[in-house]
mmCIF file of C-alpha atoms and ligand atoms in Angstrom:
data_model
loop_
_atom_site.group_PDB
_atom_site.id
_atom_site.type_symbol
_atom_site.label_atom_id
_atom_site.label_comp_id
_atom_site.label_asym_id
_atom_site.label_seq_id
_atom_site.Cartn_x
_atom_site.Cartn_y
_atom_site.Cartn_z
ATOM 1 C CA MET A 208 -27.559 47.529 128.614
ATOM 2 C CA PHE A 209 -26.595 49.404 125.440
ATOM 3 C CA GLU A 210 -27.181 53.133 125.846
ATOM 4 C CA ILE A 211 -27.051 55.755 123.136
ATOM 5 C CA SER A 212 -26.760 59.460 123.840
ATOM 6 C CA PHE A 213 -28.879 62.112 122.203
ATOM 7 C CA LYS A 214 -25.825 63.469 120.335
ATOM 8 C CA SER A 215 -24.653 60.029 119.155
ATOM 9 C CA PHE A 216 -28.170 59.275 117.991
ATOM 10 C CA PHE A 217 -28.150 62.287 115.726
ATOM 11 C CA LEU A 218 -24.584 61.694 114.602
ATOM 12 C CA ILE A 219 -25.604 58.210 113.480
ATOM 13 C CA PHE A 220 -28.686 59.340 111.633
ATOM 14 C CA LYS A 221 -27.067 62.572 110.445
ATOM 15 C CA SER A 222 -30.337 64.408 110.310
ATOM 16 C CA MET A 223 -30.186 66.772 113.182
ATOM 17 C CA LYS A 224 -31.731 70.214 112.806
ATOM 18 C CA VAL A 225 -31.175 73.031 115.258
ATOM 19 C CA ASP A 226 -31.907 76.734 115.229
ATOM 20 C CA TYR A 227 -28.322 77.768 116.006
ATOM 21 C CA ILE A 228 -24.744 76.532 115.999
ATOM 22 C CA ILE A 229 -22.572 78.511 118.431
ATOM 23 C CA VAL A 230 -18.809 78.549 118.033
ATOM 24 C CA GLY A 231 -16.949 79.398 121.247
ATOM 25 C CA PHE A 232 -18.107 79.238 124.837
ATOM 26 C CA GLY A 233 -16.506 82.191 126.631
ATOM 27 C CA LEU A 234 -18.583 85.045 128.031
ATOM 28 C CA ALA A 235 -19.918 85.902 124.553
ATOM 29 C CA GLY A 236 -20.969 82.348 123.635
ATOM 30 C CA MET A 237 -22.404 81.656 127.084
ATOM 31 C CA SER A 238 -24.464 84.870 127.023
ATOM 32 C CA PHE A 239 -25.911 84.056 123.618
ATOM 33 C CA VAL A 240 -26.674 80.482 124.694
ATOM 34 C CA LYS A 241 -28.584 81.853 127.683
ATOM 35 C CA ARG A 242 -30.681 83.984 125.326
ATOM 36 C CA LEU A 243 -31.421 80.850 123.292
ATOM 37 C CA GLU A 244 -32.374 78.797 126.336
ATOM 38 C CA ASP A 245 -34.600 81.627 127.609
ATOM 39 C CA ASN A 246 -36.446 81.559 124.276
ATOM 40 C CA ASN A 247 -36.637 77.782 123.839
ATOM 41 C CA LYS A 248 -34.412 77.777 120.757
ATOM 42 C CA SER A 249 -32.461 74.655 119.886
ATOM 43 C CA PHE A 250 -28.677 74.814 119.487
ATOM 44 C CA ILE A 251 -25.344 73.059 119.704
ATOM 45 C CA VAL A 252 -22.029 74.567 120.805
ATOM 46 C CA TYR A 253 -18.455 73.943 119.633
ATOM 47 C CA GLU A 254 -15.659 74.780 122.073
ATOM 48 C CA ASN A 255 -11.988 73.863 121.628
ATOM 49 C CA SER A 256 -10.305 75.506 124.682
ATOM 50 C CA SER A 257 -7.960 77.453 122.394
ATOM 51 C CA GLN A 258 -8.611 80.745 124.219
ATOM 52 C CA THR A 259 -8.591 81.483 127.940
ATOM 53 C CA SER A 260 -9.726 85.101 128.327
ATOM 54 C CA SER A 261 -13.095 84.489 129.986
ATOM 55 C CA ASN A 262 -11.662 81.834 132.303
ATOM 56 C CA VAL A 263 -8.769 83.899 133.628
ATOM 57 C CA ALA A 264 -10.582 87.284 133.741
ATOM 58 C CA GLY A 265 -10.653 89.215 136.995
ATOM 59 C CA GLY A 266 -14.401 89.338 136.414
ATOM 60 C CA VAL A 267 -14.611 92.878 137.773
ATOM 61 C CA TYR A 268 -17.547 95.105 136.858
ATOM 62 C CA ASN A 269 -17.300 98.827 137.384
ATOM 63 C CA PRO A 270 -18.972 101.561 135.330
ATOM 64 C CA VAL A 271 -16.327 104.261 136.003
ATOM 65 C CA VAL A 272 -12.984 104.628 134.197
ATOM 66 C CA LEU A 273 -10.617 104.861 137.140
ATOM 67 C CA LYS A 274 -7.814 106.599 135.302
ATOM 68 C CA ARG A 275 -9.806 109.647 134.287
ATOM 69 C CA PHE A 276 -12.945 109.411 136.452
ATOM 70 C CA THR A 277 -15.277 109.335 133.461
ATOM 71 C CA PRO A 278 -18.255 107.044 132.746
ATOM 72 C CA VAL A 279 -17.571 103.748 130.944
ATOM 73 C CA TRP A 280 -19.247 103.595 127.511
ATOM 74 C CA GLN A 281 -22.888 102.570 128.170
ATOM 75 C CA GLY A 282 -21.770 101.379 131.619
ATOM 76 C CA THR A 283 -24.988 102.125 133.490
ATOM 77 C CA GLU A 284 -27.174 100.565 130.788
ATOM 78 C CA GLN A 285 -24.925 97.500 130.618
ATOM 79 C CA LEU A 286 -24.989 96.959 134.376
ATOM 80 C CA LYS A 287 -28.757 97.316 134.482
ATOM 81 C CA LEU A 288 -28.990 94.247 132.257
ATOM 82 C CA ALA A 289 -25.923 92.383 133.478
ATOM 83 C CA LEU A 290 -26.705 92.103 137.197
ATOM 84 C CA PRO A 291 -30.156 90.483 136.767
ATOM 85 C CA PHE A 292 -28.668 88.309 134.007
ATOM 86 C CA TYR A 293 -26.050 86.820 136.356
ATOM 87 C CA LYS A 294 -28.643 86.553 139.138
ATOM 88 C CA GLU A 295 -30.757 84.353 136.855
ATOM 89 C CA ILE A 296 -27.775 82.072 136.215
ATOM 90 C CA GLU A 297 -27.136 81.918 139.964
ATOM 91 C CA LYS A 298 -30.717 80.745 140.416
ATOM 92 C CA LYS A 299 -30.403 78.234 137.573
ATOM 93 C CA PHE A 300 -27.366 76.550 139.140
ATOM 94 C CA ASN A 301 -28.129 77.418 142.760
ATOM 95 C CA THR A 302 -24.682 78.996 143.241
ATOM 96 C CA VAL A 303 -23.268 82.465 143.869
ATOM 97 C CA TYR A 304 -21.157 84.003 141.080
ATOM 98 C CA ASP A 305 -21.705 87.715 141.758
ATOM 99 C CA PHE A 306 -19.629 89.005 144.677
ATOM 100 C CA LYS A 307 -20.478 92.623 145.536
ATOM 101 C CA ILE A 308 -17.195 94.330 146.395
ATOM 102 C CA PRO A 309 -16.684 98.122 146.635
ATOM 103 C CA THR A 310 -13.626 99.583 144.918
ATOM 104 C CA TYR A 311 -11.119 101.836 146.678
ATOM 105 C CA ARG A 312 -9.060 103.947 144.300
ATOM 106 C CA ILE A 313 -5.767 105.099 145.843
ATOM 107 C CA PHE A 314 -5.143 108.806 145.121
ATOM 108 C CA LYS A 315 -1.703 109.717 143.904
ATOM 109 C CA SER A 316 -2.055 113.386 144.825
ATOM 110 C CA ILE A 317 -4.302 116.148 146.162
ATOM 111 C CA GLU A 318 -5.006 117.077 142.554
ATOM 112 C CA GLU A 319 -6.509 113.641 141.998
ATOM 113 C CA GLN A 320 -8.672 114.107 145.085
ATOM 114 C CA ASN A 321 -9.984 117.345 143.567
ATOM 115 C CA ASN A 322 -10.684 115.632 140.255
ATOM 116 C CA TRP A 323 -12.589 112.933 142.127
ATOM 117 C CA PHE A 324 -14.733 115.566 143.919
ATOM 118 C CA ALA A 325 -15.534 117.260 140.635
ATOM 119 C CA ALA A 326 -16.430 113.988 138.903
ATOM 120 C CA SER A 327 -18.523 112.635 141.785
ATOM 121 C CA ASP A 328 -20.982 115.475 141.231
ATOM 122 C CA LYS A 329 -21.730 114.480 137.641
ATOM 123 C CA PRO A 330 -25.118 112.847 136.960
ATOM 124 C CA LYS A 331 -23.776 109.603 135.444
ATOM 125 C CA LEU A 332 -21.201 109.145 138.213
ATOM 126 C CA SER A 333 -22.756 110.432 141.426
ATOM 127 C CA SER A 334 -24.503 107.176 142.335
ATOM 128 C CA TYR A 335 -21.204 105.280 142.154
ATOM 129 C CA MET A 336 -18.527 107.717 143.380
ATOM 130 C CA ASP A 337 -18.670 108.390 147.107
ATOM 131 C CA VAL A 338 -17.965 112.057 147.718
ATOM 132 C CA ASN A 339 -16.142 111.448 151.043
ATOM 133 C CA ILE A 340 -12.399 110.806 150.875
ATOM 134 C CA ILE A 341 -11.374 107.766 152.929
ATOM 135 C CA THR A 342 -8.352 108.521 155.108
ATOM 136 C CA LYS A 343 -8.420 105.384 157.270
ATOM 137 C CA LYS A 344 -5.074 103.519 157.386
ATOM 138 C CA TYR A 345 -5.010 99.851 156.382
ATOM 139 C CA ASN A 346 -2.167 97.539 157.339
ATOM 140 C CA GLY A 347 0.225 97.012 154.430
ATOM 141 C CA ILE A 348 -1.273 99.589 152.015
ATOM 142 C CA ILE A 349 0.466 102.835 151.061
ATOM 143 C CA ALA A 350 -2.210 105.482 150.442
ATOM 144 C CA LYS A 351 -0.810 108.850 151.576
ATOM 145 C CA SER A 352 -3.552 110.869 149.864
ATOM 146 C CA GLY A 353 -6.316 108.468 150.867
ATOM 147 C CA PHE A 354 -8.869 106.570 148.814
ATOM 148 C CA GLY A 355 -11.933 107.360 146.728
ATOM 149 C CA LYS A 356 -14.694 104.795 147.203
ATOM 150 C CA LEU A 357 -16.804 103.413 144.361
ATOM 151 C CA ASN A 358 -20.074 101.725 145.253
ATOM 152 C CA HIS A 359 -22.066 99.099 143.314
ATOM 153 C CA THR A 360 -18.970 97.391 141.899
ATOM 154 C CA GLY A 361 -18.121 93.708 142.158
ATOM 155 C CA ARG A 362 -16.707 90.540 140.693
ATOM 156 C CA ILE A 363 -18.306 87.757 138.694
ATOM 157 C CA ASP A 364 -16.577 84.431 139.244
ATOM 158 C CA THR A 365 -16.418 83.762 135.501
ATOM 159 C CA LYS A 366 -14.388 80.566 135.828
ATOM 160 C CA SER A 367 -16.951 78.806 138.035
ATOM 161 C CA LEU A 368 -19.864 80.204 136.063
ATOM 162 C CA LEU A 369 -18.526 78.953 132.727
ATOM 163 C CA SER A 370 -17.508 75.619 134.193
ATOM 164 C CA ASP A 371 -20.999 75.055 135.666
ATOM 165 C CA TYR A 372 -22.706 76.175 132.464
ATOM 166 C CA LYS A 373 -20.489 73.878 130.403
ATOM 167 C CA ALA A 374 -21.301 70.951 132.706
ATOM 168 C CA HIS A 375 -25.003 71.665 132.216
ATOM 169 C CA LEU A 376 -24.590 71.666 128.406
ATOM 170 C CA LYS A 377 -22.513 68.460 128.544
ATOM 171 C CA LYS A 378 -25.252 66.779 130.542
ATOM 172 C CA GLU A 379 -27.775 67.766 127.897
ATOM 173 C CA ASP A 380 -25.370 66.714 125.103
ATOM 174 C CA LEU A 381 -25.392 70.209 123.655
ATOM 175 C CA ILE A 382 -21.650 70.924 123.515
ATOM 176 C CA TYR A 383 -18.965 69.370 121.325
ATOM 177 C CA LEU A 384 -15.512 69.836 122.836
ATOM 178 C CA GLU A 385 -13.706 70.141 119.514
ATOM 179 C CA SER A 386 -12.553 72.743 116.990
ATOM 180 C CA PHE A 387 -15.086 74.101 114.586
ATOM 181 C CA ASP A 388 -13.792 73.517 111.048
ATOM 182 C CA TYR A 389 -14.698 76.519 108.895
ATOM 183 C CA THR A 390 -14.201 74.573 105.660
ATOM 184 C CA GLY A 391 -16.995 72.199 106.692
ATOM 185 C CA ILE A 392 -19.821 74.726 106.300
ATOM 186 C CA GLU A 393 -22.303 73.935 103.511
ATOM 187 C CA PHE A 394 -24.443 76.926 102.589
ATOM 188 C CA LEU A 395 -28.142 76.172 102.045
ATOM 189 C CA GLU A 396 -30.799 78.552 100.839
ATOM 190 C CA ASP A 397 -32.321 78.983 104.288
ATOM 191 C CA GLY A 398 -29.406 78.105 106.522
ATOM 192 C CA VAL A 399 -26.287 75.991 106.768
ATOM 193 C CA LYS A 400 -25.281 72.384 107.212
ATOM 194 C CA TYR A 401 -22.257 71.416 109.272
ATOM 195 C CA LYS A 402 -21.210 67.789 109.813
ATOM 196 C CA GLY A 403 -24.728 66.644 108.996
ATOM 197 C CA VAL A 404 -26.430 69.144 111.291
ATOM 198 C CA SER A 405 -28.663 71.794 109.700
ATOM 199 C CA ALA A 406 -29.059 75.169 111.358
ATOM 200 C CA SER A 407 -30.593 78.500 110.493
ATOM 201 C CA LYS A 408 -27.585 80.454 111.770
ATOM 202 C CA ILE A 409 -24.051 80.048 113.037
ATOM 203 C CA VAL A 410 -23.015 82.598 115.662
ATOM 204 C CA PHE A 411 -19.255 82.941 116.004
ATOM 205 C CA CYS A 412 -18.075 83.864 119.519
ATOM 206 C CA GLU A 413 -14.403 82.910 119.260
ATOM 207 C CA GLY A 414 -12.713 85.843 121.004
ATOM 208 C CA TYR A 415 -9.199 86.216 119.609
ATOM 209 C CA GLY A 416 -9.834 82.905 117.760
ATOM 210 C CA MET A 417 -11.609 85.133 115.207
ATOM 211 C CA HIS A 418 -8.303 85.687 113.403
ATOM 212 C CA LYS A 419 -8.626 82.102 112.055
ATOM 213 C CA ASN A 420 -12.222 82.598 110.875
ATOM 214 C CA PRO A 421 -12.160 83.159 107.089
ATOM 215 C CA PHE A 422 -15.519 84.993 107.176
ATOM 216 C CA PHE A 423 -14.720 87.582 109.838
ATOM 217 C CA LYS A 424 -10.939 87.670 110.185
ATOM 218 C CA ASP A 425 -10.620 91.066 108.477
ATOM 219 C CA LEU A 426 -12.517 92.900 111.202
ATOM 220 C CA PRO A 427 -10.050 95.195 112.985
ATOM 221 C CA MET A 428 -9.277 93.399 116.223
ATOM 222 C CA ASN A 429 -6.437 94.942 118.192
ATOM 223 C CA GLU A 430 -6.057 92.236 120.807
ATOM 224 C CA ALA A 431 -4.200 92.715 124.088
ATOM 225 C CA LYS A 432 -2.645 89.920 126.107
ATOM 226 C CA GLY A 433 -3.243 90.206 129.846
ATOM 227 C CA GLU A 434 -1.624 88.453 132.781
ATOM 228 C CA LEU A 435 -2.715 88.076 136.392
ATOM 229 C CA LEU A 436 -1.254 86.728 139.622
ATOM 230 C CA THR A 437 -3.090 85.048 142.458
ATOM 231 C CA ILE A 438 -1.321 85.793 145.735
ATOM 232 C CA HIS A 439 -1.722 84.768 149.357
ATOM 233 C CA ALA A 440 -1.018 87.663 151.731
ATOM 234 C CA PRO A 441 -1.927 86.617 155.307
ATOM 235 C CA GLU A 442 -1.357 90.133 156.723
ATOM 236 C CA LEU A 443 -3.479 91.911 154.133
ATOM 237 C CA ASP A 444 -7.039 91.978 155.358
ATOM 238 C CA VAL A 445 -9.385 93.978 153.141
ATOM 239 C CA ASP A 446 -12.806 93.234 151.720
ATOM 240 C CA PHE A 447 -12.663 95.850 148.954
ATOM 241 C CA LEU A 448 -10.926 95.960 145.606
ATOM 242 C CA ILE A 449 -7.828 98.177 145.734
ATOM 243 C CA LYS A 450 -7.089 100.055 142.516
ATOM 244 C CA ALA A 451 -3.700 101.671 142.071
ATOM 245 C CA ALA A 452 -1.010 100.788 139.503
ATOM 246 C CA VAL A 453 -2.745 97.376 139.352
ATOM 247 C CA PHE A 454 -5.883 96.069 141.045
ATOM 248 C CA VAL A 455 -5.822 93.819 144.098
ATOM 249 C CA LEU A 456 -9.068 91.873 144.214
ATOM 250 C CA PRO A 457 -10.064 89.950 147.375
ATOM 251 C CA LEU A 458 -11.045 86.309 146.804
ATOM 252 C CA GLY A 459 -11.449 85.414 150.507
ATOM 253 C CA ASN A 460 -9.137 83.830 153.114
ATOM 254 C CA HIS A 461 -6.385 86.386 152.309
ATOM 255 C CA TYR A 462 -6.144 85.287 148.677
ATOM 256 C CA TYR A 463 -6.117 88.082 146.089
ATOM 257 C CA LYS A 464 -5.990 88.435 142.338
ATOM 258 C CA VAL A 465 -3.505 91.016 141.111
ATOM 259 C CA GLY A 466 -3.684 92.399 137.610
ATOM 260 C CA ALA A 467 -3.564 92.997 134.906
ATOM 261 C CA THR A 468 -0.903 93.680 132.289
ATOM 262 C CA PHE A 469 -1.512 94.924 128.735
ATOM 263 C CA ASN A 470 0.780 93.553 126.056
ATOM 264 C CA TRP A 471 -0.023 94.429 122.430
ATOM 265 C CA HIS A 472 2.749 92.331 120.847
ATOM 266 C CA ASP A 473 2.886 88.922 122.519
ATOM 267 C CA LYS A 474 0.100 86.702 121.068
ATOM 268 C CA THR A 475 0.874 83.593 123.125
ATOM 269 C CA LEU A 476 -1.241 82.322 125.977
ATOM 270 C CA HIS A 477 1.688 81.422 128.247
ATOM 271 C CA PRO A 478 2.297 83.368 131.432
ATOM 272 C CA SER A 479 5.615 85.226 130.980
ATOM 273 C CA GLN A 480 8.479 86.301 133.215
ATOM 274 C CA GLU A 481 8.074 89.831 131.837
ATOM 275 C CA GLY A 482 4.414 89.895 132.899
ATOM 276 C CA ARG A 483 5.256 88.517 136.343
ATOM 277 C CA ASP A 484 8.014 91.105 136.921
ATOM 278 C CA GLU A 485 5.735 93.956 135.862
ATOM 279 C CA LEU A 486 2.936 92.837 138.188
ATOM 280 C CA ILE A 487 5.309 92.391 141.141
ATOM 281 C CA GLU A 488 6.874 95.823 140.620
ATOM 282 C CA LYS A 489 3.489 97.545 140.418
ATOM 283 C CA LEU A 490 2.052 95.591 143.365
ATOM 284 C CA GLU A 491 5.005 96.456 145.595
ATOM 285 C CA SER A 492 4.626 100.161 144.801
ATOM 286 C CA PHE A 493 1.621 100.231 147.200
ATOM 287 C CA ILE A 494 1.520 96.915 149.120
ATOM 288 C CA THR A 495 4.156 96.389 151.821
ATOM 289 C CA VAL A 496 3.149 93.109 153.515
ATOM 290 C CA PRO A 497 4.729 89.746 152.602
ATOM 291 C CA TYR A 498 2.917 87.546 150.087
ATOM 292 C CA LYS A 499 3.345 84.319 148.176
ATOM 293 C CA ILE A 500 2.528 83.912 144.487
ATOM 294 C CA ILE A 501 0.141 80.990 144.067
ATOM 295 C CA GLU A 502 -0.637 81.164 140.358
ATOM 296 C CA GLN A 503 0.020 83.169 137.215
ATOM 297 C CA THR A 504 -2.465 83.143 134.329
ATOM 298 C CA ALA A 505 -2.738 84.775 130.917
ATOM 299 C CA GLY A 506 -5.310 85.370 128.213
ATOM 300 C CA ILE A 507 -5.901 87.492 125.144
ATOM 301 C CA ARG A 508 -8.573 90.182 125.335
ATOM 302 C CA PRO A 509 -10.532 90.516 122.079
ATOM 303 C CA THR A 510 -10.139 94.283 121.908
ATOM 304 C CA VAL A 511 -11.210 96.247 118.824
ATOM 305 C CA LYS A 512 -9.442 99.251 117.308
ATOM 306 C CA ASP A 513 -12.331 101.611 118.184
ATOM 307 C CA ARG A 514 -12.934 99.899 121.574
ATOM 308 C CA ARG A 515 -16.487 98.861 120.668
ATOM 309 C CA PRO A 516 -17.944 95.336 120.302
ATOM 310 C CA LEU A 517 -18.223 93.407 117.040
ATOM 311 C CA VAL A 518 -21.863 92.444 116.570
ATOM 312 C CA GLY A 519 -23.824 91.632 113.437
ATOM 313 C CA ILE A 520 -24.529 89.495 110.427
ATOM 314 C CA HIS A 521 -22.104 88.788 107.601
ATOM 315 C CA GLU A 522 -22.630 91.076 104.626
ATOM 316 C CA LYS A 523 -22.606 88.265 102.048
ATOM 317 C CA TYR A 524 -23.535 85.163 104.070
ATOM 318 C CA GLY A 525 -26.684 86.077 105.999
ATOM 319 C CA GLN A 526 -26.526 82.716 107.805
ATOM 320 C CA LEU A 527 -23.380 83.757 109.699
ATOM 321 C CA ALA A 528 -23.299 86.149 112.654
ATOM 322 C CA ILE A 529 -20.637 87.359 115.065
ATOM 323 C CA LEU A 530 -20.586 88.287 118.753
ATOM 324 C CA ASN A 531 -17.114 89.435 119.680
ATOM 325 C CA GLY A 532 -14.942 92.434 120.568
ATOM 326 C CA LEU A 533 -15.865 92.453 124.257
ATOM 327 C CA GLY A 534 -12.410 93.853 124.981
ATOM 328 C CA THR A 535 -11.553 94.610 128.593
ATOM 329 C CA ARG A 536 -15.122 94.538 129.902
ATOM 330 C CA GLY A 537 -16.756 91.304 128.816
ATOM 331 C CA VAL A 538 -18.622 90.844 132.096
ATOM 332 C CA MET A 539 -20.637 94.025 131.644
ATOM 333 C CA ILE A 540 -20.983 94.043 127.855
ATOM 334 C CA ALA A 541 -21.824 90.398 127.041
ATOM 335 C CA PRO A 542 -25.377 90.300 128.487
ATOM 336 C CA LYS A 543 -26.391 93.453 126.564
ATOM 337 C CA VAL A 544 -24.864 92.663 123.172
ATOM 338 C CA SER A 545 -26.115 89.069 123.281
ATOM 339 C CA LEU A 546 -29.667 90.363 123.722
ATOM 340 C CA GLU A 547 -29.219 92.918 120.952
ATOM 341 C CA LEU A 548 -27.900 90.319 118.515
ATOM 342 C CA TYR A 549 -30.642 87.848 119.427
ATOM 343 C CA LYS A 550 -33.381 90.438 118.829
ATOM 344 C CA HIS A 551 -31.712 91.544 115.622
ATOM 345 C CA ILE A 552 -31.691 88.016 114.233
ATOM 346 C CA GLU A 553 -35.097 86.927 115.491
ATOM 347 C CA ASN A 554 -37.138 90.148 115.261
ATOM 348 C CA GLY A 555 -35.136 92.292 112.877
ATOM 349 C CA SER A 556 -34.628 95.011 115.477
ATOM 350 C CA ALA A 557 -31.824 97.436 114.733
ATOM 351 C CA LEU A 558 -28.369 96.945 116.201
ATOM 352 C CA ASP A 559 -26.604 99.717 118.048
ATOM 353 C CA PRO A 560 -24.643 101.394 115.221
ATOM 354 C CA GLU A 561 -21.631 101.721 117.530
ATOM 355 C CA SER A 562 -21.427 97.917 117.890
ATOM 356 C CA ASP A 563 -22.689 96.894 114.462
ATOM 357 C CA ILE A 564 -19.909 95.446 112.269
ATOM 358 C CA LYS A 565 -21.414 97.439 109.391
ATOM 359 C CA ARG A 566 -19.410 100.407 110.669
ATOM 360 C CA PHE A 567 -16.356 98.766 109.081
ATOM 361 C CA LYS A 568 -17.995 98.355 105.685
ATOM 362 C CA LYS A 569 -15.656 99.622 103.019
ATOM 363 C CA ALA A 570 -17.044 102.684 101.238
HETATM 364 C C1 FAD B 657 -5.960 89.010 132.183
HETATM 365 C C2 FAD B 657 -7.354 89.428 131.841
HETATM 366 C C3 FAD B 657 -8.140 90.064 132.819
HETATM 367 C C4 FAD B 657 -9.435 90.465 132.501
HETATM 368 N N1 FAD B 657 -10.197 91.033 133.489
HETATM 369 C C5 FAD B 657 -11.484 91.387 133.207
HETATM 370 C C6 FAD B 657 -12.303 91.917 134.229
HETATM 371 O O1 FAD B 657 -11.898 92.064 135.386
HETATM 372 N N2 FAD B 657 -13.583 92.258 133.894
HETATM 373 C C7 FAD B 657 -14.083 92.083 132.616
HETATM 374 O O2 FAD B 657 -15.255 92.394 132.379
HETATM 375 N N3 FAD B 657 -13.311 91.573 131.644
HETATM 376 C C8 FAD B 657 -12.029 91.227 131.899
HETATM 377 N N4 FAD B 657 -11.240 90.717 130.917
HETATM 378 C C9 FAD B 657 -11.787 90.689 129.532
HETATM 379 C C10 FAD B 657 -12.712 89.525 129.334
HETATM 380 O O3 FAD B 657 -12.061 88.388 129.762
HETATM 381 C C11 FAD B 657 -13.113 89.443 127.854
HETATM 382 O O4 FAD B 657 -13.844 90.582 127.498
HETATM 383 C C12 FAD B 657 -13.976 88.216 127.591
HETATM 384 O O5 FAD B 657 -13.427 87.089 128.188
HETATM 385 C C13 FAD B 657 -14.164 87.942 126.114
HETATM 386 O O6 FAD B 657 -15.030 86.853 125.999
HETATM 387 P P1 FAD B 657 -15.238 86.069 124.620
HETATM 388 O O7 FAD B 657 -16.231 85.017 124.897
HETATM 389 O O8 FAD B 657 -15.515 87.051 123.550
HETATM 390 O O9 FAD B 657 -13.807 85.470 124.286
HETATM 391 P P2 FAD B 657 -13.045 84.210 124.916
HETATM 392 O O10 FAD B 657 -13.143 84.198 126.381
HETATM 393 O O11 FAD B 657 -11.690 84.227 124.318
HETATM 394 O O12 FAD B 657 -13.876 82.988 124.395
HETATM 395 C C14 FAD B 657 -13.809 82.525 123.076
HETATM 396 C C15 FAD B 657 -13.999 81.033 123.113
HETATM 397 O O13 FAD B 657 -14.048 80.513 121.780
HETATM 398 C C16 FAD B 657 -13.311 79.291 121.709
HETATM 399 N N5 FAD B 657 -12.916 79.090 120.303
HETATM 400 C C17 FAD B 657 -12.175 79.924 119.529
HETATM 401 N N6 FAD B 657 -12.046 79.419 118.285
HETATM 402 C C18 FAD B 657 -12.732 78.248 118.250
HETATM 403 C C19 FAD B 657 -12.984 77.264 117.249
HETATM 404 N N7 FAD B 657 -12.527 77.370 115.988
HETATM 405 N N8 FAD B 657 -13.704 76.168 117.573
HETATM 406 C C20 FAD B 657 -14.219 76.017 118.825
HETATM 407 N N9 FAD B 657 -14.016 76.939 119.817
HETATM 408 C C21 FAD B 657 -13.293 78.041 119.540
HETATM 409 C C22 FAD B 657 -12.157 79.537 122.688
HETATM 410 O O14 FAD B 657 -11.586 78.351 123.154
HETATM 411 C C23 FAD B 657 -12.834 80.339 123.796
HETATM 412 O O15 FAD B 657 -13.332 79.523 124.833
HETATM 413 C C24 FAD B 657 -9.951 90.264 131.194
HETATM 414 C C25 FAD B 657 -9.176 89.606 130.243
HETATM 415 C C26 FAD B 657 -7.902 89.188 130.554
HETATM 416 C C27 FAD B 657 -7.093 88.464 129.527
#
């Protein structure tokens, strides 16, 4: 029996109309798509697998900067939205993606312990930072000055989440696994046309892919490549995230993710020997048990010069919008900025000036 898919049907008749075209399906694109599905908007997605950031990410969420013991920018507000957001996706696909894991920060000195005490008393931090210093010894971990414990932290399994979401879109024929061609956009009075499909808006969520986008490439991205190792350490038996020179994140069955590096020069996506050596050296500065490296991965974080997201509508082409600049904390930021952009487009509500791309408007 001859069967024709929904997508092929429209490709043949070239008359498809949707509310949105989304370019890129990392954490930014997925979060915006969820907003669209929640509001019964029609859309199609383009995804070309050119970037890996959301797939390789540690997926950690934590509203405290563990170098200085200060609050993460809008961390509490972001988490308030993010945790229910991921819970809803868990329900949608009947799977667990959010693993609640406390974080243990290894103190380098007594001075750091004192700084922790002082910070744990502050209003924005007290519900996360446990005031008691942990002095318990754990096999294979060097922590002479003990640990500070952070509560309400965890890991989103971004790889499984994106893979399941993509499978759902494929089933519904809503995702095209190909590159979006910027030269193919036809501008209409009330929208755009791309390859025969009309839409009111295109939302670009390309991560570091933005540098190829002729409409937004001049925004000041200051991307940072990151690399991670997955190790198997049978004698290391902890169910908390260890934060020292690098983080060691438990995945279960004595598997751990170790990361991450920051490289501001290398723009390739390949795992490097330099990255591997750096991670091993830092890991072995506080872990003494034997381990085997199982995998090494790399991605480019779409970091912005002022460390704030890139959200908004193009100054000249009102049909084009951007959701990018999630930097080092996509898991926490994406649910909030996707909602803000959606409400901005649909209801005209104001964007947060700190995220709005208008801040880069030339005087
Ligand atoms: C090593 C590493 C560790 C990290 N750890 C954490 C962590 O623990 N916690 C945390 O919150 N964040 C972490 N991050 C940061 C986080 O991964 C990013 O903030 C987030 O992934 C950015 O999501 P994005 O959707 O904006 O970009 P991306 O994930 O890069 O997604 C963009 C998508 O657009 C697609 N695309 C681009 N151009 C085109 C085109 N022309 N046509 C079609 N498709 C296109 C790409 O293929 C890609 O899938 C980490 C990042 C790295 C690299």
